[in-house]
Short mmCIF file of C-alpha atoms and ligand atoms in Angstrom, two decimals:
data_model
loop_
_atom_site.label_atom_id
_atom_site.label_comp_id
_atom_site.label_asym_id
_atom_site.label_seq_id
_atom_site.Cartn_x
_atom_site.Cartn_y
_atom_site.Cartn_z
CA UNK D 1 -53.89 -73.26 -70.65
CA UNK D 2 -52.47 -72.82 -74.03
CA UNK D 3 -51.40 -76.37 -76.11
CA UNK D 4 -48.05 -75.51 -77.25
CA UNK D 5 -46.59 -78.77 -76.49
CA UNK D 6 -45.67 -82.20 -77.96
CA UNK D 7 -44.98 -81.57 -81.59
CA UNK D 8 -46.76 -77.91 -81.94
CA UNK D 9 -43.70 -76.76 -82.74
CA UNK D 10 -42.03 -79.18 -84.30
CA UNK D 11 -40.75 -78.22 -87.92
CA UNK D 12 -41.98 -79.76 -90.78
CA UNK D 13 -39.20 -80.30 -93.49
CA UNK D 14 -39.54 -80.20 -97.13
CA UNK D 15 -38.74 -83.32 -98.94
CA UNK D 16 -34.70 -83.37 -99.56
CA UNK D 17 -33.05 -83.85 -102.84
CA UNK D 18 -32.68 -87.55 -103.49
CA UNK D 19 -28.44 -87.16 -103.27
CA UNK D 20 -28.13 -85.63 -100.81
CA UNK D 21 -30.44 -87.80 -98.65
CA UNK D 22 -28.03 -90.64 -99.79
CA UNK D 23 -25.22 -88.74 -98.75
CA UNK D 24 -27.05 -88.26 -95.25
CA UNK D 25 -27.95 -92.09 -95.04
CA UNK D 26 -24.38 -92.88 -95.78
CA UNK D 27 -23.05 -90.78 -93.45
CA UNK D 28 -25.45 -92.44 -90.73
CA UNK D 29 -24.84 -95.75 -91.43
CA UNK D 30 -20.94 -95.59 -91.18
CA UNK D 31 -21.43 -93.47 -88.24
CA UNK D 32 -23.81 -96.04 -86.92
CA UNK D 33 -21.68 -98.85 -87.26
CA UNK D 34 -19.00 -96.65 -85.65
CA UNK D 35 -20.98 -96.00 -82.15
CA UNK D 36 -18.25 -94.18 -79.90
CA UNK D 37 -15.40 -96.43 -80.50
CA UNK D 38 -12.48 -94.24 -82.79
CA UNK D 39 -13.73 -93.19 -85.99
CA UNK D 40 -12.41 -93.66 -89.55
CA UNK D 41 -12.80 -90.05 -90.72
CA UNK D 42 -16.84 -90.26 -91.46
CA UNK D 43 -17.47 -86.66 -92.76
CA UNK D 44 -20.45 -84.84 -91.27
CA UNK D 45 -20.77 -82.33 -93.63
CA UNK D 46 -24.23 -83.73 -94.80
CA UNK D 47 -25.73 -83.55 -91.59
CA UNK D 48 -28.21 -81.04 -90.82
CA UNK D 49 -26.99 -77.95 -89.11
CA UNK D 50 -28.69 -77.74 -85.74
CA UNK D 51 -31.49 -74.51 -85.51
CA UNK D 52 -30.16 -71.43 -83.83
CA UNK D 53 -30.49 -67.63 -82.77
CA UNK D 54 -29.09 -65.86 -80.18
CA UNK D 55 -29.01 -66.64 -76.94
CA UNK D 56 -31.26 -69.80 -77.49
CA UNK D 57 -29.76 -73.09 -79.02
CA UNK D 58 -31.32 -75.77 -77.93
CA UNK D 59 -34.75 -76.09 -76.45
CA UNK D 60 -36.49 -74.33 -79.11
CA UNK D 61 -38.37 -76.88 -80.59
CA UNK D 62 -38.29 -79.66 -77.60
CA UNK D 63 -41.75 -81.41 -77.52
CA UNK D 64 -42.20 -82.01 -73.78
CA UNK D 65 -44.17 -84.48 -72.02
CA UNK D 66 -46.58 -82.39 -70.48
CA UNK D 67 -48.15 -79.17 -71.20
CA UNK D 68 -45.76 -76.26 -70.35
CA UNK D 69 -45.58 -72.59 -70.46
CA UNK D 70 -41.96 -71.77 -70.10
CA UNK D 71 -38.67 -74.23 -69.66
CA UNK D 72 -34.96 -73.27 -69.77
CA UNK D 73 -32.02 -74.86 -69.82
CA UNK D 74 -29.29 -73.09 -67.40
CA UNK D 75 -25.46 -73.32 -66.42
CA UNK D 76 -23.78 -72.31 -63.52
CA UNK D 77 -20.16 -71.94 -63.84
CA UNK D 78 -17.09 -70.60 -62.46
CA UNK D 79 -15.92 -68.48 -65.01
CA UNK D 80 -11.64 -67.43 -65.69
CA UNK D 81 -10.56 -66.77 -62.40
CA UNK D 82 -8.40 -63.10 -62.42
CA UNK D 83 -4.89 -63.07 -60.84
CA UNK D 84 -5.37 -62.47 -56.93
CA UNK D 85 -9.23 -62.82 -57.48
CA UNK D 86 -11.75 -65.48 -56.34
CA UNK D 87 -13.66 -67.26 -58.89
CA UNK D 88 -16.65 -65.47 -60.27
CA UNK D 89 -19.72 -67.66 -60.32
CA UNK D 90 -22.32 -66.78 -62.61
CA UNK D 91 -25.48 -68.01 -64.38
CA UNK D 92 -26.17 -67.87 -67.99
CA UNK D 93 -29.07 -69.55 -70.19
CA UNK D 94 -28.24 -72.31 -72.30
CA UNK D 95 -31.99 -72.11 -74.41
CA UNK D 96 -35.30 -71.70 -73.81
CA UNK D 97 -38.76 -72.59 -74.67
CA UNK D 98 -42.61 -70.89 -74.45
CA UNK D 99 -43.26 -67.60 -72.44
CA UNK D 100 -42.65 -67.15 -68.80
CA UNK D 101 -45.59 -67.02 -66.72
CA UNK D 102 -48.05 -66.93 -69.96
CA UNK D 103 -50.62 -68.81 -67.82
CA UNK D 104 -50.31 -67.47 -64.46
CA UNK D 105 -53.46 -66.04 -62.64
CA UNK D 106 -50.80 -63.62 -60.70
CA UNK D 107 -47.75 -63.17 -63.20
CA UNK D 108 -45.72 -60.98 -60.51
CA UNK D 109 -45.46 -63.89 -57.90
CA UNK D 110 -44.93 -66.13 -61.03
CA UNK D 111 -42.14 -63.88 -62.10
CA UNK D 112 -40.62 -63.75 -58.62
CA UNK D 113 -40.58 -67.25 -58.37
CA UNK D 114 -39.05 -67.92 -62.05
CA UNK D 115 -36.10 -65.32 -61.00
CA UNK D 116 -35.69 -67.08 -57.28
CA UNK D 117 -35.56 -70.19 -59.44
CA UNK D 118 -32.50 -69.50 -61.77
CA UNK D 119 -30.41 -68.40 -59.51
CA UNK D 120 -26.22 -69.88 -59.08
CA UNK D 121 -26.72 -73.57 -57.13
CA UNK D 122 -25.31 -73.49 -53.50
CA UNK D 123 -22.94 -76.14 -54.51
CA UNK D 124 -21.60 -74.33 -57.25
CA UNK D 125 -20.97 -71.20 -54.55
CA UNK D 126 -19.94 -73.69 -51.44
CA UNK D 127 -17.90 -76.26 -53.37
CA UNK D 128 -17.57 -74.96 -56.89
CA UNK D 129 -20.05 -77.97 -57.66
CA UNK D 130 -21.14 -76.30 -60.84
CA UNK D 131 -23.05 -77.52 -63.51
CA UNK D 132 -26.46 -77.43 -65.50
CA UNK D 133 -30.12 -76.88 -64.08
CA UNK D 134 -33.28 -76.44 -65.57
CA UNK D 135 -36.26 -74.47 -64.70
CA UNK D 136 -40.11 -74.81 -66.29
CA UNK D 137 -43.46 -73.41 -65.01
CA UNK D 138 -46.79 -74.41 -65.69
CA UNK D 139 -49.25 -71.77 -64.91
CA UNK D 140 -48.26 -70.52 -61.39
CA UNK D 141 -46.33 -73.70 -60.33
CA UNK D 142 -42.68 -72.99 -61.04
CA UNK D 143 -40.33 -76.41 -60.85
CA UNK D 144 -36.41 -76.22 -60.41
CA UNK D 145 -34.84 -79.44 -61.82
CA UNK D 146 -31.12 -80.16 -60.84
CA UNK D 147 -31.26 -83.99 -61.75
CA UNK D 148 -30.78 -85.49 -65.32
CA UNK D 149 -33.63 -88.18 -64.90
CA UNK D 150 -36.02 -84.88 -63.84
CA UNK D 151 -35.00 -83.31 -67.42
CA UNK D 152 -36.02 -86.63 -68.96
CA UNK D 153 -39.09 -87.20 -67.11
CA UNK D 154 -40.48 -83.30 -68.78
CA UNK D 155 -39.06 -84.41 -71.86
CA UNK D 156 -40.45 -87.89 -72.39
CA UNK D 157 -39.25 -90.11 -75.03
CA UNK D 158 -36.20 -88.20 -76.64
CA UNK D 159 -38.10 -87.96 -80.09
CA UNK D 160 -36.99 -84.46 -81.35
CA UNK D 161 -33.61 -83.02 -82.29
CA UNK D 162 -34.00 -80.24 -79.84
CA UNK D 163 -34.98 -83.05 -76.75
CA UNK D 164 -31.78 -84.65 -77.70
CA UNK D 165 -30.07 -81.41 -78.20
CA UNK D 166 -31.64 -80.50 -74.92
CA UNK D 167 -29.85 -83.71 -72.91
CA UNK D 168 -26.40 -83.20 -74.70
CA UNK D 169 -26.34 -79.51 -73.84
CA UNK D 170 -26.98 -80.72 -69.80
CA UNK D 171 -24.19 -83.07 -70.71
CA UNK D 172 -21.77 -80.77 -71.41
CA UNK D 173 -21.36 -81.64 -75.41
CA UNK D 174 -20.22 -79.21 -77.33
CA UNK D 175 -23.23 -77.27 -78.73
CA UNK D 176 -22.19 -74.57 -81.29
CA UNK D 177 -24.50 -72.59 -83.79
CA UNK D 178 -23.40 -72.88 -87.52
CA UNK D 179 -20.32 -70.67 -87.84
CA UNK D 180 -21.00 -67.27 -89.46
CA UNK D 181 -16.86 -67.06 -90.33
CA UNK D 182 -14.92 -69.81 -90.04
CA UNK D 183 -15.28 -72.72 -92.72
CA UNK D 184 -13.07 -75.14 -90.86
CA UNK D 185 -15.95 -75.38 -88.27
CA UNK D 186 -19.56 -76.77 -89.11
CA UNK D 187 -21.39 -76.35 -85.86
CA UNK D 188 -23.03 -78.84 -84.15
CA UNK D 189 -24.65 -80.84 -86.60
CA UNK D 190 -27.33 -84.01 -86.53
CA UNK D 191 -28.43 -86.91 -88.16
CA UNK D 192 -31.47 -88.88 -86.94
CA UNK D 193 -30.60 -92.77 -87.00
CA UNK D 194 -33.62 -94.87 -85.94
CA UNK D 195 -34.43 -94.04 -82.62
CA UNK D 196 -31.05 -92.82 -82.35
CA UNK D 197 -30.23 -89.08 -82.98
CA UNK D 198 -26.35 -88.60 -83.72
CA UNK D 199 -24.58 -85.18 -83.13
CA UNK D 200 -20.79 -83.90 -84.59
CA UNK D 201 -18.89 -80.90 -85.05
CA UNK D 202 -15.84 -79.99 -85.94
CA UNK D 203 -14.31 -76.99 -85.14
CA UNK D 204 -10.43 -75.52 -84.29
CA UNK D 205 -9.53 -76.59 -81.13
CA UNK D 206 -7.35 -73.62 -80.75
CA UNK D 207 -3.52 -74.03 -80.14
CA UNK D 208 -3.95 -77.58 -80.26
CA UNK D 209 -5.32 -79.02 -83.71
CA UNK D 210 -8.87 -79.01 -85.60
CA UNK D 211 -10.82 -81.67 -84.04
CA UNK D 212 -14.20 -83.77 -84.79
CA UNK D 213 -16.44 -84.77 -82.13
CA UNK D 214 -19.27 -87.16 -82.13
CA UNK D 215 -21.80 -88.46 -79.78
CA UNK D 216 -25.24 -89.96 -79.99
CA UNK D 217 -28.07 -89.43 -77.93
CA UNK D 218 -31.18 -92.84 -77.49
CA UNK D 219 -34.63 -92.47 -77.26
CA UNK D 220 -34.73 -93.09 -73.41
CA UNK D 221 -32.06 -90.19 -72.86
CA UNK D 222 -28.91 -92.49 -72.55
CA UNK D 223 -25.91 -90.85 -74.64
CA UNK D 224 -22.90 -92.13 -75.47
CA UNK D 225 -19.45 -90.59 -74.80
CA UNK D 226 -18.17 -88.00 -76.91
CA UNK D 227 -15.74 -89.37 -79.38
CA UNK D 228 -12.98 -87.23 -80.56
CA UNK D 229 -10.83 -87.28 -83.51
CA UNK D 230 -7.93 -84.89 -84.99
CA UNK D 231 -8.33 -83.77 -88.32
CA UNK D 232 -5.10 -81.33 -88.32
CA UNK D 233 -2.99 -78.76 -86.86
CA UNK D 234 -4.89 -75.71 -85.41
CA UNK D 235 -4.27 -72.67 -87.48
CA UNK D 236 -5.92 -70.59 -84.57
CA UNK D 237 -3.70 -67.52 -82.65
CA UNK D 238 -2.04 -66.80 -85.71
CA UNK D 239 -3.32 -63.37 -87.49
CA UNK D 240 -7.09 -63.16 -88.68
CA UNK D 241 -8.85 -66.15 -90.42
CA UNK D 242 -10.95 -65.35 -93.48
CA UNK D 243 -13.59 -67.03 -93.84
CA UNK D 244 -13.67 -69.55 -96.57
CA UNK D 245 -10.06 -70.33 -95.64
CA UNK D 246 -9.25 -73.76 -97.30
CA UNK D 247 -6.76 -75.64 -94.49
CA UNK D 248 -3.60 -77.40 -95.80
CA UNK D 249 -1.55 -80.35 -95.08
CA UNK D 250 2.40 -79.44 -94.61
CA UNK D 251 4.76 -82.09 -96.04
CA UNK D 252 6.21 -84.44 -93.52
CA UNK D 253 9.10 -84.43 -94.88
CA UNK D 254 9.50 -80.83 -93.97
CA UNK D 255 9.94 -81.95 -90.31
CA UNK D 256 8.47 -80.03 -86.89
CA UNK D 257 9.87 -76.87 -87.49
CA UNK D 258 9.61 -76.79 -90.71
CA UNK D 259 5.85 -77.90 -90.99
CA UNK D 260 5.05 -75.31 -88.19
CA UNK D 261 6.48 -72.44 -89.70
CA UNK D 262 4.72 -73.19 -93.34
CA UNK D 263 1.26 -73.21 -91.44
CA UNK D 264 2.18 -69.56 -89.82
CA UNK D 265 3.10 -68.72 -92.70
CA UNK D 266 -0.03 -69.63 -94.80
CA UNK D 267 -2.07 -68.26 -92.21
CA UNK D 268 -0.25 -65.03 -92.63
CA UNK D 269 -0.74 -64.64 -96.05
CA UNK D 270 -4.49 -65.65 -95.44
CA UNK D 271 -4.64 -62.47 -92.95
CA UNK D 272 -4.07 -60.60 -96.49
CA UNK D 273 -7.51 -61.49 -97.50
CA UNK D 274 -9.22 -60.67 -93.98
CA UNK D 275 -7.72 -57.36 -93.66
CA UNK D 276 -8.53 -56.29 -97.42
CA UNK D 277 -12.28 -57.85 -96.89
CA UNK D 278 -12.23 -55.95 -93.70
CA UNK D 279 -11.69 -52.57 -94.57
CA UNK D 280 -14.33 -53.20 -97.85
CA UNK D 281 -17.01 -53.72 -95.26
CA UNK D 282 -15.71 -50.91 -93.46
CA UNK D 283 -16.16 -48.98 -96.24
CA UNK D 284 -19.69 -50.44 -97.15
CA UNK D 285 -20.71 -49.72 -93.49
CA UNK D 286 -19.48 -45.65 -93.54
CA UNK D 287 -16.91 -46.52 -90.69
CA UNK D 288 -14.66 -43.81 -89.29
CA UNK D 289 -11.83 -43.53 -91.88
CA UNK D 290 -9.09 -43.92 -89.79
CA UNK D 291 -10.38 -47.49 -89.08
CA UNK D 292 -10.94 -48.31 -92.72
CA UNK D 293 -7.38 -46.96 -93.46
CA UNK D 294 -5.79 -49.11 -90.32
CA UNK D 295 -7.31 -52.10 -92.06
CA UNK D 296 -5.90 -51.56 -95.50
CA UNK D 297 -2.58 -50.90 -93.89
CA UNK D 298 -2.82 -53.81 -91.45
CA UNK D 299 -3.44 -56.00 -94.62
CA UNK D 300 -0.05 -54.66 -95.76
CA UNK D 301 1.40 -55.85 -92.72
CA UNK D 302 0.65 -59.38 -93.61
CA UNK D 303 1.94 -59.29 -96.54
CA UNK D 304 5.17 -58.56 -94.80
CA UNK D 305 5.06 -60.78 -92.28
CA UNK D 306 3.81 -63.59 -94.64
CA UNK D 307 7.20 -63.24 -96.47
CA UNK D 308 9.21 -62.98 -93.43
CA UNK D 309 7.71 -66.31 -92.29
CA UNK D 310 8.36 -67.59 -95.63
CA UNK D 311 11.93 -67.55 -95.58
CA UNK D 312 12.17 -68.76 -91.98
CA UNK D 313 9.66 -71.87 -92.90
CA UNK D 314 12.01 -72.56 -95.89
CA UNK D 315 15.17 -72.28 -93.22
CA UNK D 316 13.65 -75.18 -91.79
CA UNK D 317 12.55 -77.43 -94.75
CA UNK D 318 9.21 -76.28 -94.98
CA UNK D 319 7.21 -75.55 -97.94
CA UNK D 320 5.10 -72.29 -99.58
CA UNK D 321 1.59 -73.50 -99.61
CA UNK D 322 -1.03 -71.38 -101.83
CA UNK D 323 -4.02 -69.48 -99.83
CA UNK D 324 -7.15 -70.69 -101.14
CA UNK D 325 -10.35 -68.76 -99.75
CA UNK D 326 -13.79 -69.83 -101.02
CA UNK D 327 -16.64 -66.92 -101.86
CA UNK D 328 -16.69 -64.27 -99.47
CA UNK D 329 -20.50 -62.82 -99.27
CA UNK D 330 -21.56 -60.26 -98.81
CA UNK D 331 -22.15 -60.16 -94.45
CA UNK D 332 -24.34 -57.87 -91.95
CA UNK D 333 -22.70 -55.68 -89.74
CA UNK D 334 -23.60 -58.33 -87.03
CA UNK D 335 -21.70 -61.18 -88.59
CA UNK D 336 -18.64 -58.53 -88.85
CA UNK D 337 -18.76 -57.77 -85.39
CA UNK D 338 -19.23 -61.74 -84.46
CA UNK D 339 -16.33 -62.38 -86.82
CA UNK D 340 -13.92 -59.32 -85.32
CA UNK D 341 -14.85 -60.06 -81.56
CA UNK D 342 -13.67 -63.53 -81.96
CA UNK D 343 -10.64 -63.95 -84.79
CA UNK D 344 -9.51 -60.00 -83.75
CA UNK D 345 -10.25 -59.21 -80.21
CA UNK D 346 -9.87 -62.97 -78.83
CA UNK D 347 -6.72 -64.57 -81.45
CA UNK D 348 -5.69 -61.75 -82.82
CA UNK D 349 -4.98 -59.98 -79.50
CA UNK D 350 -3.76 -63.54 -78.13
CA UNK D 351 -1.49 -64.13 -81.40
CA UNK D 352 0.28 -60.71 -80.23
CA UNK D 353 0.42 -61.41 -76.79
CA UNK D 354 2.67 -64.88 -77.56
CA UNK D 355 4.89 -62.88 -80.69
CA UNK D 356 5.79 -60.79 -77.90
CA UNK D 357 6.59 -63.54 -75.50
CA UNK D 358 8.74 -65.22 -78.95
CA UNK D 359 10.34 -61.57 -79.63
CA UNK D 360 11.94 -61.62 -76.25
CA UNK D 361 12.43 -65.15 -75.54
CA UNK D 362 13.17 -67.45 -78.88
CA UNK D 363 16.62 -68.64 -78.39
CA UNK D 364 17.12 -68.31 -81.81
CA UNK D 365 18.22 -64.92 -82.78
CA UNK D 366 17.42 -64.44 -86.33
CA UNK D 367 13.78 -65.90 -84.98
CA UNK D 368 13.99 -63.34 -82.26
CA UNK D 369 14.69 -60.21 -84.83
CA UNK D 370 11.80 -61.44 -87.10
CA UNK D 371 9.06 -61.72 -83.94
CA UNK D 372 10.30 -58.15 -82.80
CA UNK D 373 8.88 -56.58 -85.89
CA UNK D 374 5.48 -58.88 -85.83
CA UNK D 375 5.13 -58.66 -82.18
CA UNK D 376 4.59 -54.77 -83.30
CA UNK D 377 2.39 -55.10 -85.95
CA UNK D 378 0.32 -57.45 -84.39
CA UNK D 379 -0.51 -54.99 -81.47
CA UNK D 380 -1.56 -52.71 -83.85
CA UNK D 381 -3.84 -55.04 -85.14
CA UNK D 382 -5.55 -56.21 -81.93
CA UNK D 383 -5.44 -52.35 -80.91
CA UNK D 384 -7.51 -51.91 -84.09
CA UNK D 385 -10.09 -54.96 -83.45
CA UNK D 386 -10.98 -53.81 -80.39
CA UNK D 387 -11.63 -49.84 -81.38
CA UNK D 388 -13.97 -51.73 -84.17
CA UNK D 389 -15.81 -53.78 -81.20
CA UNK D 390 -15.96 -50.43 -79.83
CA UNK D 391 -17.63 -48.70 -83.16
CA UNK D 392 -19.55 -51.53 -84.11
CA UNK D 393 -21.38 -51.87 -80.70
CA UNK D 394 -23.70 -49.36 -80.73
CA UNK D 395 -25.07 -50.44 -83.17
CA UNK D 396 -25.80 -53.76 -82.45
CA UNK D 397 -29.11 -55.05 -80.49
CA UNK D 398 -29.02 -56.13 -77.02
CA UNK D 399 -29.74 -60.10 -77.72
CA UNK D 400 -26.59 -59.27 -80.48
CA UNK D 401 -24.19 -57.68 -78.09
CA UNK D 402 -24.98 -60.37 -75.49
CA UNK D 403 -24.41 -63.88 -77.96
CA UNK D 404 -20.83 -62.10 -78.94
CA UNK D 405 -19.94 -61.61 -75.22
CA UNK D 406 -20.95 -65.70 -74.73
CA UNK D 407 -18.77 -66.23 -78.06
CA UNK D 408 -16.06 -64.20 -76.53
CA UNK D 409 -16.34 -66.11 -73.64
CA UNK D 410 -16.20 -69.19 -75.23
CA UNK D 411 -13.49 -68.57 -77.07
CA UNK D 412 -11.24 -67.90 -74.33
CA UNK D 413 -12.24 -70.89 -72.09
CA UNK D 414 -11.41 -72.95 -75.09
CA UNK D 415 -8.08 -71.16 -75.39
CA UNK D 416 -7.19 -71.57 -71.74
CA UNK D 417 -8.00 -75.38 -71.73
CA UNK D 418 -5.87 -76.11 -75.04
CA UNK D 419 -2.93 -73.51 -74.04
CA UNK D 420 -2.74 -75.73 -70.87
CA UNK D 421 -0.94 -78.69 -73.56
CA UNK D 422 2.01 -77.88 -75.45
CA UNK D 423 2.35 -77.60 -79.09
CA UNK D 424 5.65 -78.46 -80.17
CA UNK D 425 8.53 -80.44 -78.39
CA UNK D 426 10.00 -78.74 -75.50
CA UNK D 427 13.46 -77.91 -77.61
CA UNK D 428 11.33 -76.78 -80.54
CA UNK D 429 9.15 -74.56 -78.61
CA UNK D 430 12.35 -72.96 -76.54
CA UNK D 431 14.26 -72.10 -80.25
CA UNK D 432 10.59 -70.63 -81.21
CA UNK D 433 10.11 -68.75 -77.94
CA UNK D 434 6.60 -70.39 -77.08
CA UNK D 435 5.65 -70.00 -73.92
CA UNK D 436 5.30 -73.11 -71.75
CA UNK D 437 1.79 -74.22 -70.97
CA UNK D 438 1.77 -72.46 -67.35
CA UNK D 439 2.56 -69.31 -68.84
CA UNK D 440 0.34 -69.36 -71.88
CA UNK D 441 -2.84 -70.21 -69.58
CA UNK D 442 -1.33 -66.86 -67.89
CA UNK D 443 -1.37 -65.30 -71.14
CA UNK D 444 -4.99 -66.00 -71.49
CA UNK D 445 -6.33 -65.38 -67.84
CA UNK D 446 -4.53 -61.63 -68.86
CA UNK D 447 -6.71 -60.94 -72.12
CA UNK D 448 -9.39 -62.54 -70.44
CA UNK D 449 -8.94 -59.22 -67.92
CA UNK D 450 -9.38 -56.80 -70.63
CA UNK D 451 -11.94 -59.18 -73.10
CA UNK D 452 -14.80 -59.80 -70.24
FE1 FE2 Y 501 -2.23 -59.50 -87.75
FE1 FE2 Y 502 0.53 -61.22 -88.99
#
């Protein structure tokens, strides 16, 4: 039996610098005295980022209560269900920890067993009673664990980040590896407080507004409700975001209209800076040419479109807000590909699917004209994210390929849940041409058709 349990493998950090500790203890002690009632703004940016890889979030460091060889954390889920289809149900692993069957005197009946083990629940299949399981083995004894008190009884007293990342992932909290190329979101980040561990992201709630969540998670495994606050509008579905991009704050003055047309339009011009970054990398990375030349040209586009939605912000009172992007480094081919499947095959492609809904029904005609020509461009531009998914793929690992496709998927459950709630008034939204909520959840069940 090997001994890689209770803190083996937890990490050992190196003493932190004495300010930013502060910071930290600052942060915990507001959020503290917060608990789950509405917040007051506390910033989590001086948390620590939660430890990830591919394909294995949480779990990773958990220090169980017993000696185990292998445990992992599974969902079952009904994923987008496809016009005139049932739902799918599928399985996918949330994390894991230790080798399977690294013990077992017969490792074939072991390995049977484990696979028997992590299959879709029958409630999930009869009832669409879906939800989290967990599976561990000890030598050749292979447990299946549907209840939360089982998950705390192999975990013991919740004394690691990854236990009490472990609980909050079976609870459904929002559990997101820091972002490789959006600034607005952190990732799920923690702060330990006592016995108490605290957890918050923030991230762009997409369609809806950029949002903070926060939760905490006790030594005996009780958790508190997730707390949400709004931080701002959501600059997602409009064009690529760069990374780095710095978010703004329309005037109220300006009014709905015109505050919503000065965000599209700063989002356009920030598109500027995607596509030119884009088609650098493209370059750096020997991609076809006609793909490095549909960048530079789709950059172009922006421009164009960034001054049409210029004027039309300033027809309605709003104001021109300057693009600030921090540093853009110097990324792998992986964090391009992460970065294209999600702001260009996922918003990108849904951004075009709504300018054409606004081209043919804004009831304001000048709007109407302007949508016609972006509605065009924009194709073009989702056309060309998804021929770079295409390149970029084979060259990508396995473990790679398969944490985009979870991104991807991700991505579009969070767009089907936040198209389901308008975004501007219903008069507002019928001059603009948005679709209703009913018709942009269609919107998204149809890219979610050609996406997964
Ligand atoms: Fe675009
Ligand atoms: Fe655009």
């Amino acid at each position: 039996m090997t001994q890689r349990y209770r803190y083996l493998s937890a990490s050992i950090r190196p003493p932190q610098p004495v300010g930013q500790t502060l910071r930290k203890l600052a942060g915990w002690a507001i959020a503290s005295s917060l608990g789950a009632a509405h917040g007051c703004g506390t910033s989590i940016e001086d948390w620590t980022p939660i430890e990830c890889d591919p394909g294995s979030n949480v779990l990773r460091n958990a220090a169980f209560a017993r000696p185990v060889d292998f445990f992992a954390l599974y969902k079952d889920y009904n994923s987008i269900p496809l016009p005139g289809d049932t739902r799918v149900i599928d399985v996918y692993e949330v994390g894991h920890w230790g080798e399977p069957c690294a013990d077992a005197s017969d490792p074939t009946a072991c390995a049977d067993a484990l696979e028997a083990a992590s299959q879709v629940r029958d409630a999930c299949r009869t009832n669409m009673q879906c939800g989290p399981f967990a599976v561990a083995n000890v030598d050749d004894e292979v447990s299946r664990i549907e209840k939360r008190e089982e998950l705390l009884a192999w975990l013991g007293p919740i004394d690691t980040p990854d236990d009490a990342l472990t609980v909050s992932a079976w609870d459904g909290k929002t559990i997101q590896c820091p972002p490789t190329y959006a600034s607005k979101e952190t990732g799920t980040r923690f702060i330990r407080a006592g016995d108490q561990y605290l957890f918050g992201i923030e991230y762009d709630n997409c369609g809806v507004n950029l949002q903070r969540e926060r939760w905490s998670v006790n030594r005996d495994g009780t958790a508190t409700a997730t707390n949400i606050e709004v931080l701002g509008p959501s600059g997602c579905a409009v064009g690529r975001r760069p990374e780095g991009l710095r978010a703004i704050e329309p005037h109220c003055a300006a009014g709905t209209l015109g505050r919503y047309f000065a965000q599209i339009a700063h989002l356009e011009a920030a598109s500027v800076f995607a596509f030119e970054r884009l088609a650098r990398e493209l370059t750096r990375f020997a991609a076809p040419q006609h793909l490095i030349a549909r960048a530079a040209e789709s950059a172009l586009d922006e421009v164009r479109h960034a001054r049409l939605m210029h004027v039309v912000a300033q027809r309605f009172g709003g104001e021109r807000h300057q693009v600030e992007v921090g540093p853009l480094p110097t990324r792998s081919l992986y964090a391009i590909a992460y970065e294209n499947a999600i702001e260009g095959c996922i918003h990108e492609t849904f951004g075009a699917l709504v300018a054409h809904h606004q081209a043919a029904c804004a009831t304001d005609p000048e709007l109407r004209a302007v949508m016609q020509q972006i509605a065009r461009d924009e194709t073009r531009h989702a056309e060309l994210s998804w021929h770079i998914a295409s390149w970029v793929s084979g060259q990508l690992s396995s473990p790679q390929r398969a944490a985009i496709r979870l991104a991807q998927r991700d991505a579009l459950l969070a767009l089907e849940r936040t198209q389901a709630q308008p975004q501007l008034p219903p008069s507002a939204a019928s001059l603009v041409g948005l679709p209703s909520p009913s018709v942009a959840s269609g919107l998204v069940r149809q890219l979610a058709r050609i996406a997964v």
